[in-house]
Amino acid sequence: MADLAKVVTVLNNFAPPSLAESWDNVGLLVEPSPPHEVSRMLLTNDLTEGVLVEAVEKKANLILSYHPPIFVPLKRLTQSSWKERIAVRCLENRIAVYSPHTAYDALKGGVNDWLAAGLGVGQVEPLHTSVQPHPQGHVFVLEVCVDKPAAVALQGKLAALQQGEVTTQDVMAGSRGNCIKINMRCSQHALVQAVDCVNQTLGDKAATNLQVVKLEKPPLPGTGMGRLVTLDVPVTMSDLLSRVKTHLGLNHVRLGMGEGRTLEGSTVRSVALCAGSGGSVLKGVKADVYLTGEMSHHDILDAVAMGTSVILCEHSNTERGFLRVLQGQLTAMLDGKVEVMVSDVDKDPVEVV
Ligand SMILES: [Zn+2]
């Protein structure tokens, strides 16, 4: 048994929510009143009402739902929609809900790397590499070179400007001869205010002196959206399809054959993949094959016209298998104090018949 706050810390350290896309809604989404001890955790790709029944039966105190069950803001918690009913029943049954979603997509060793692992031996790199987030959203550095009285005055005014959005170094830290360099860090939101403050305090001197530098954070190797797999040994399209079906446990997938390609006659060396819905992440990427869960008709037409074949496996079939890997990893990370289970009920709503 472990306290919910501790479990959430472990989960956030494993895949920082800052890795998620800005539009996403990740982290702890439903929190029963503390103290909340977690002895059983249920992993699911989607938290449906059926999965919730299973969670109650299995006496889970925490559900990790890969897709966030609460995404658009809820204005009420009634019985009129399935999302509201889920939130209500989770609280009634004292079940917390945590959702990692795109943080697991970006993660090195996460959902996309799991999907890539089924294709064969080769090089794997993100299609769009993540960068380290800026602390407190500080993305600009303003540098201005002034004498000491002006530096002290300016630092005082900047410090009073607003809470946490502008930080300044010690005025003497950047001292060089008669010039004291004030290094201010501020957010996009605070930039105009900070520049205005410099202009007002220093007058005309500021215009020639002030420099604004936009900070670039270093990339996080191996972390990011989508993956490009370059196989060491190229395979036929037919062999690649077999590998995908075996890895995902599927009898059928959908195939859009690239212009001029054939099942046995064309070799595949590069596969661009994106778990879930790959249209936007894969758009325009040069590869022999796109592998994803779903893509729009028009995105498929664009891909096959440039000779790229498209393999579609239905959305969550390209995501769900990672939960089995996660089950072992979380059990170890929580020192065996929490029984980690994978849902038996959770499945893709679409079936090829
Ligand atoms: Zn998805």
Short mmCIF file of C-alpha atoms and ligand atoms in Angstrom, two decimals:
data_model
loop_
_atom_site.label_atom_id
_atom_site.label_comp_id
_atom_site.label_asym_id
_atom_site.label_seq_id
_atom_site.Cartn_x
_atom_site.Cartn_y
_atom_site.Cartn_z
CA MET A 1 0.00 0.00 0.00
CA ALA A 2 1.28 3.51 -0.82
CA ASP A 3 -0.03 7.03 -0.34
CA LEU A 4 -1.56 8.51 -3.53
CA ALA A 5 0.75 11.55 -3.40
CA LYS A 6 3.77 9.25 -3.38
CA VAL A 7 2.41 7.18 -6.28
CA VAL A 8 1.77 10.37 -8.27
CA THR A 9 5.34 11.53 -7.58
CA VAL A 10 6.66 8.22 -8.92
CA LEU A 11 4.46 8.52 -12.01
CA ASN A 12 5.48 12.15 -12.63
CA ASN A 13 9.17 11.31 -12.24
CA PHE A 14 8.82 8.39 -14.67
CA ALA A 15 7.23 10.59 -17.37
CA PRO A 16 7.19 14.32 -16.49
CA PRO A 17 3.86 15.89 -17.47
CA SER A 18 5.93 18.68 -19.08
CA LEU A 19 6.70 16.21 -21.91
CA ALA A 20 3.02 16.26 -22.91
CA GLU A 21 1.72 18.45 -25.73
CA SER A 22 0.50 21.89 -24.64
CA TRP A 23 -3.14 21.10 -25.65
CA ASP A 24 -3.22 17.92 -23.58
CA ASN A 25 -4.74 17.33 -20.12
CA VAL A 26 -2.38 15.05 -18.20
CA GLY A 27 -1.47 14.15 -14.62
CA LEU A 28 -3.79 13.51 -11.67
CA LEU A 29 -7.34 14.16 -12.93
CA VAL A 30 -9.50 12.77 -10.11
CA GLU A 31 -8.36 12.92 -6.48
CA PRO A 32 -10.46 11.55 -3.60
CA SER A 33 -10.13 13.42 -0.28
CA PRO A 34 -6.86 12.54 1.50
CA PRO A 35 -5.62 10.35 2.98
CA HIS A 36 -5.92 8.02 0.00
CA GLU A 37 -3.95 4.80 0.15
CA VAL A 38 -3.33 2.90 -3.08
CA SER A 39 -3.03 -0.86 -2.93
CA ARG A 40 -4.38 -1.72 -6.39
CA MET A 41 -3.91 0.16 -9.63
CA LEU A 42 -5.70 -0.65 -12.88
CA LEU A 43 -4.06 0.25 -16.21
CA THR A 44 -6.32 0.97 -19.17
CA ASN A 45 -6.02 2.67 -22.53
CA ASP A 46 -9.52 4.18 -22.26
CA LEU A 47 -11.60 4.63 -19.15
CA THR A 48 -15.05 3.54 -20.31
CA GLU A 49 -17.99 2.76 -18.02
CA GLY A 50 -17.25 -0.94 -18.57
CA VAL A 51 -13.66 -0.50 -17.39
CA LEU A 52 -14.91 1.42 -14.35
CA VAL A 53 -17.19 -1.48 -13.39
CA GLU A 54 -14.13 -3.74 -13.66
CA ALA A 55 -12.08 -1.32 -11.49
CA VAL A 56 -14.76 -1.36 -8.78
CA GLU A 57 -14.98 -5.18 -8.90
CA LYS A 58 -11.19 -5.47 -8.68
CA LYS A 59 -11.13 -2.96 -5.78
CA ALA A 60 -8.72 -0.59 -7.56
CA ASN A 61 -7.93 2.66 -5.71
CA LEU A 62 -6.25 4.22 -8.72
CA ILE A 63 -6.88 3.97 -12.47
CA LEU A 64 -4.13 4.93 -14.88
CA SER A 65 -6.00 5.77 -18.07
CA TYR A 66 -3.65 6.49 -20.98
CA HIS A 67 -6.25 8.72 -22.67
CA PRO A 68 -7.55 11.44 -20.32
CA PRO A 69 -11.20 10.64 -19.47
CA ILE A 70 -11.69 14.33 -18.66
CA PHE A 71 -10.52 16.49 -21.54
CA VAL A 72 -12.96 19.27 -22.34
CA PRO A 73 -13.95 21.11 -19.14
CA LEU A 74 -17.00 19.67 -17.37
CA LYS A 75 -19.61 22.28 -16.37
CA ARG A 76 -21.58 19.91 -14.18
CA LEU A 77 -21.35 16.44 -12.65
CA THR A 78 -24.71 14.83 -13.34
CA GLN A 79 -25.80 11.45 -14.72
CA SER A 80 -26.55 12.83 -18.20
CA SER A 81 -23.28 11.99 -20.01
CA TRP A 82 -20.92 9.04 -19.69
CA LYS A 83 -17.92 11.24 -18.87
CA GLU A 84 -19.79 12.90 -16.00
CA ARG A 85 -21.01 9.52 -14.70
CA ILE A 86 -17.42 8.24 -14.72
CA ALA A 87 -16.14 11.22 -12.69
CA VAL A 88 -19.01 10.85 -10.20
CA ARG A 89 -18.59 7.08 -9.79
CA CYS A 90 -14.82 7.37 -9.38
CA LEU A 91 -15.30 9.76 -6.46
CA GLU A 92 -18.16 7.71 -4.96
CA ASN A 93 -15.96 4.62 -5.04
CA ARG A 94 -12.84 6.52 -3.93
CA ILE A 95 -10.90 5.79 -7.12
CA ALA A 96 -8.24 8.27 -8.22
CA VAL A 97 -7.55 8.76 -11.94
CA TYR A 98 -4.20 9.59 -13.49
CA SER A 99 -3.62 10.15 -17.19
CA PRO A 100 -0.21 10.39 -18.92
CA HIS A 101 -1.29 10.49 -22.63
CA THR A 102 1.20 12.42 -24.81
CA ALA A 103 3.83 12.40 -22.04
CA TYR A 104 4.05 8.61 -22.66
CA ASP A 105 4.10 9.20 -26.44
CA ALA A 106 7.13 11.50 -26.15
CA LEU A 107 8.89 9.44 -23.47
CA LYS A 108 12.08 7.58 -24.37
CA GLY A 109 11.02 3.95 -23.98
CA GLY A 110 7.34 4.99 -24.07
CA VAL A 111 4.41 4.13 -26.34
CA ASN A 112 6.05 5.04 -29.67
CA ASP A 113 9.28 3.21 -28.85
CA TRP A 114 7.20 0.16 -27.90
CA LEU A 115 5.44 0.38 -31.29
CA ALA A 116 8.82 0.73 -33.06
CA ALA A 117 10.24 -2.31 -31.25
CA GLY A 118 7.99 -4.67 -33.24
CA LEU A 119 9.37 -3.66 -36.64
CA GLY A 120 12.86 -5.13 -36.45
CA VAL A 121 16.40 -4.06 -35.61
CA GLY A 122 17.35 -0.57 -36.69
CA GLN A 123 17.86 3.04 -35.74
CA VAL A 124 14.97 4.78 -33.99
CA GLU A 125 14.69 8.54 -33.58
CA PRO A 126 11.83 10.93 -32.80
CA LEU A 127 10.20 12.71 -35.74
CA HIS A 128 9.85 15.86 -33.61
CA THR A 129 12.38 15.98 -30.76
CA SER A 130 11.21 17.47 -27.43
CA VAL A 131 13.14 20.26 -25.73
CA GLN A 132 13.62 20.79 -22.01
CA PRO A 133 10.88 23.04 -20.65
CA HIS A 134 11.85 26.49 -19.36
CA PRO A 135 11.67 26.83 -15.58
CA GLN A 136 8.60 28.88 -14.63
CA GLY A 137 8.09 29.62 -18.31
CA HIS A 138 10.99 32.12 -18.43
CA VAL A 139 11.90 32.31 -22.10
CA PHE A 140 13.57 35.69 -22.61
CA VAL A 141 16.74 37.23 -21.26
CA LEU A 142 17.00 41.01 -21.26
CA GLU A 143 20.50 42.42 -20.91
CA VAL A 144 21.23 46.03 -20.20
CA CYS A 145 24.55 47.64 -19.30
CA VAL A 146 24.30 50.52 -16.79
CA ASP A 147 26.20 52.23 -13.96
CA LYS A 148 25.69 51.12 -10.39
CA PRO A 149 23.05 53.67 -9.21
CA ALA A 150 20.93 52.96 -12.30
CA ALA A 151 21.40 49.21 -11.83
CA VAL A 152 20.21 49.34 -8.23
CA ALA A 153 17.20 51.48 -9.19
CA LEU A 154 16.29 49.22 -12.07
CA GLN A 155 16.62 46.03 -10.09
CA GLY A 156 14.33 47.41 -7.38
CA LYS A 157 11.66 48.32 -9.91
CA LEU A 158 11.89 45.02 -11.73
CA ALA A 159 11.65 43.06 -8.49
CA ALA A 160 8.44 44.93 -7.66
CA LEU A 161 7.04 44.37 -11.13
CA GLN A 162 5.31 41.05 -10.61
CA GLN A 163 5.47 37.78 -8.82
CA GLY A 164 7.82 35.29 -10.36
CA GLU A 165 7.50 36.42 -13.97
CA VAL A 166 10.70 38.48 -13.97
CA THR A 167 13.84 37.33 -12.19
CA THR A 168 17.04 39.34 -11.98
CA GLN A 169 20.57 38.39 -11.08
CA ASP A 170 22.45 40.13 -8.30
CA VAL A 171 23.44 43.49 -9.85
CA MET A 172 27.13 42.94 -9.13
CA ALA A 173 27.17 39.45 -10.70
CA GLY A 174 27.51 40.79 -14.24
CA SER A 175 29.87 43.63 -13.28
CA ARG A 176 32.55 44.44 -15.85
CA GLY A 177 34.52 47.68 -15.37
CA ASN A 178 32.09 50.60 -15.14
CA CYS A 179 29.35 48.57 -16.73
CA ILE A 180 26.96 46.50 -14.64
CA LYS A 181 25.04 44.04 -16.73
CA ILE A 182 21.58 43.24 -15.43
CA ASN A 183 20.37 39.91 -16.64
CA MET A 184 16.58 39.59 -16.41
CA ARG A 185 14.60 36.48 -17.26
CA CYS A 186 10.97 36.86 -18.06
CA SER A 187 8.05 35.16 -19.75
CA GLN A 188 6.48 36.18 -23.05
CA HIS A 189 3.65 37.62 -20.99
CA ALA A 190 5.95 39.84 -18.89
CA LEU A 191 8.28 40.94 -21.70
CA VAL A 192 6.44 44.13 -22.66
CA GLN A 193 6.13 45.18 -19.02
CA ALA A 194 9.80 44.48 -18.34
CA VAL A 195 10.95 46.51 -21.38
CA ASP A 196 8.62 49.35 -20.41
CA CYS A 197 10.11 49.31 -16.92
CA VAL A 198 13.67 49.51 -18.32
CA ASN A 199 12.72 52.41 -20.63
CA GLN A 200 11.03 54.33 -17.84
CA THR A 201 13.91 53.83 -15.41
CA LEU A 202 16.81 54.45 -17.78
CA GLY A 203 15.23 56.85 -20.27
CA ASP A 204 17.03 57.31 -23.63
CA LYS A 205 20.05 55.30 -22.53
CA ALA A 206 17.98 52.11 -22.57
CA ALA A 207 17.13 52.14 -26.27
CA THR A 208 20.75 51.69 -27.41
CA ASN A 209 21.71 49.43 -24.54
CA LEU A 210 18.92 46.93 -24.23
CA GLN A 211 19.14 43.51 -25.83
CA VAL A 212 16.46 40.86 -25.78
CA VAL A 213 17.56 37.26 -26.29
CA LYS A 214 15.07 34.44 -26.77
CA LEU A 215 16.29 31.37 -24.91
CA GLU A 216 16.50 28.05 -26.71
CA LYS A 217 16.55 24.97 -24.49
CA PRO A 218 18.63 21.94 -25.45
CA PRO A 219 16.76 19.05 -27.08
CA LEU A 220 16.05 15.84 -25.17
CA PRO A 221 17.66 13.07 -27.27
CA GLY A 222 15.37 10.12 -27.97
CA THR A 223 12.32 11.99 -26.64
CA GLY A 224 9.54 13.49 -28.73
CA MET A 225 6.55 12.90 -30.95
CA GLY A 226 6.48 10.06 -33.51
CA ARG A 227 9.44 7.89 -34.46
CA LEU A 228 11.42 7.25 -37.63
CA VAL A 229 12.65 3.67 -37.79
CA THR A 230 15.45 2.91 -40.24
CA LEU A 231 15.78 -0.87 -40.46
CA ASP A 232 19.30 -2.35 -40.60
CA VAL A 233 18.01 -4.97 -43.06
CA PRO A 234 15.23 -3.87 -45.43
CA VAL A 235 12.16 -6.13 -45.65
CA THR A 236 9.34 -6.65 -48.13
CA MET A 237 6.03 -4.92 -47.48
CA SER A 238 4.53 -8.36 -46.90
CA ASP A 239 7.09 -9.19 -44.17
CA LEU A 240 6.60 -5.82 -42.52
CA LEU A 241 2.82 -6.40 -42.35
CA SER A 242 3.43 -9.78 -40.67
CA ARG A 243 5.71 -8.16 -38.07
CA VAL A 244 3.13 -5.45 -37.31
CA LYS A 245 0.30 -7.99 -36.93
CA THR A 246 2.40 -10.22 -34.66
CA HIS A 247 3.54 -7.31 -32.47
CA LEU A 248 0.02 -5.90 -32.09
CA GLY A 249 -1.78 -9.28 -31.93
CA LEU A 250 -4.03 -8.43 -34.88
CA ASN A 251 -5.41 -10.61 -37.66
CA HIS A 252 -6.20 -7.66 -39.91
CA VAL A 253 -4.82 -4.21 -40.60
CA ARG A 254 -5.75 -1.69 -43.30
CA LEU A 255 -3.22 -0.96 -46.05
CA GLY A 256 -2.97 1.96 -48.43
CA MET A 257 -0.30 0.90 -50.92
CA GLY A 258 2.06 3.67 -52.07
CA GLU A 259 2.07 4.52 -55.79
CA GLY A 260 4.18 2.02 -57.71
CA ARG A 261 4.73 -0.26 -54.67
CA THR A 262 3.81 -3.93 -54.36
CA LEU A 263 3.53 -6.40 -51.47
CA GLU A 264 6.44 -8.62 -52.52
CA GLY A 265 8.35 -6.47 -55.01
CA SER A 266 9.06 -3.35 -52.91
CA THR A 267 11.52 -3.18 -50.02
CA VAL A 268 10.86 -1.14 -46.92
CA ARG A 269 13.77 0.48 -45.13
CA SER A 270 12.20 3.46 -43.34
CA VAL A 271 8.98 3.51 -41.32
CA ALA A 272 7.59 6.73 -39.83
CA LEU A 273 5.19 5.86 -37.03
CA CYS A 274 2.88 7.54 -34.58
CA ALA A 275 0.74 5.69 -32.04
CA GLY A 276 -2.93 6.70 -32.14
CA SER A 277 -3.94 9.28 -34.73
CA GLY A 278 -0.89 10.05 -36.88
CA GLY A 279 -2.14 12.54 -39.50
CA SER A 280 -0.54 15.71 -38.17
CA VAL A 281 2.69 14.15 -36.81
CA LEU A 282 3.40 12.18 -40.01
CA LYS A 283 2.38 14.86 -42.53
CA GLY A 284 5.10 15.41 -45.15
CA VAL A 285 7.63 13.04 -43.49
CA LYS A 286 9.74 11.13 -46.05
CA ALA A 287 9.53 7.38 -45.39
CA ASP A 288 8.70 4.17 -47.25
CA VAL A 289 5.82 3.44 -44.85
CA TYR A 290 3.62 5.30 -42.37
CA LEU A 291 2.40 3.18 -39.43
CA THR A 292 -0.35 4.58 -37.22
CA GLY A 293 -3.79 3.84 -35.80
CA GLU A 294 -5.86 6.12 -37.99
CA MET A 295 -5.45 8.83 -40.62
CA SER A 296 -7.93 10.87 -42.65
CA HIS A 297 -8.83 9.88 -46.21
CA HIS A 298 -7.12 12.99 -47.63
CA ASP A 299 -3.91 12.50 -45.61
CA ILE A 300 -3.79 8.90 -46.93
CA LEU A 301 -4.23 10.15 -50.52
CA ASP A 302 -1.31 12.58 -50.02
CA ALA A 303 0.91 9.83 -48.62
CA VAL A 304 0.25 7.17 -51.27
CA ALA A 305 0.66 9.78 -54.05
CA MET A 306 4.26 10.34 -52.94
CA GLY A 307 4.89 6.58 -52.86
CA THR A 308 4.54 6.13 -49.10
CA SER A 309 2.43 3.13 -48.09
CA VAL A 310 0.12 3.56 -45.09
CA ILE A 311 -0.61 0.86 -42.49
CA LEU A 312 -3.59 1.60 -40.23
CA CYS A 313 -4.29 -0.62 -37.22
CA GLU A 314 -7.20 1.31 -35.56
CA HIS A 315 -6.39 4.00 -33.02
CA SER A 316 -5.86 2.30 -29.68
CA ASN A 317 -4.42 -0.97 -31.08
CA THR A 318 -1.21 1.00 -31.63
CA GLU A 319 -1.15 2.14 -27.98
CA ARG A 320 -2.63 -0.53 -25.72
CA GLY A 321 0.23 -3.07 -25.85
CA PHE A 322 2.51 -0.66 -23.98
CA LEU A 323 0.40 -1.19 -20.84
CA ARG A 324 1.90 -4.70 -20.44
CA VAL A 325 5.41 -3.20 -20.47
CA LEU A 326 4.28 -0.49 -18.08
CA GLN A 327 2.79 -3.03 -15.67
CA GLY A 328 6.23 -4.52 -14.95
CA GLN A 329 7.96 -1.13 -14.82
CA LEU A 330 5.44 0.38 -12.36
CA THR A 331 5.45 -2.70 -10.12
CA ALA A 332 9.24 -2.31 -9.78
CA MET A 333 9.13 1.48 -9.36
CA LEU A 334 6.55 1.15 -6.56
CA ASP A 335 8.68 -1.51 -4.83
CA GLY A 336 5.87 -4.06 -5.14
CA LYS A 337 3.73 -2.06 -2.67
CA VAL A 338 0.98 -1.61 -5.26
CA GLU A 339 -0.59 -4.44 -7.24
CA VAL A 340 -0.59 -3.23 -10.84
CA MET A 341 -3.24 -4.83 -13.08
CA VAL A 342 -4.09 -4.39 -16.77
CA SER A 343 -7.76 -4.12 -17.73
CA ASP A 344 -9.37 -7.17 -19.36
CA VAL A 345 -12.34 -5.12 -20.59
CA ASP A 346 -10.51 -2.28 -22.36
CA LYS A 347 -10.43 -2.70 -26.16
CA ASP A 348 -10.60 -0.67 -29.35
CA PRO A 349 -14.24 0.19 -30.15
CA VAL A 350 -13.64 -0.60 -33.84
CA GLU A 351 -13.34 -4.15 -35.10
CA VAL A 352 -12.64 -5.28 -38.66
CA VAL A 353 -15.34 -7.89 -39.39
ZN ZN B 1 -4.58 7.96 -28.68
#
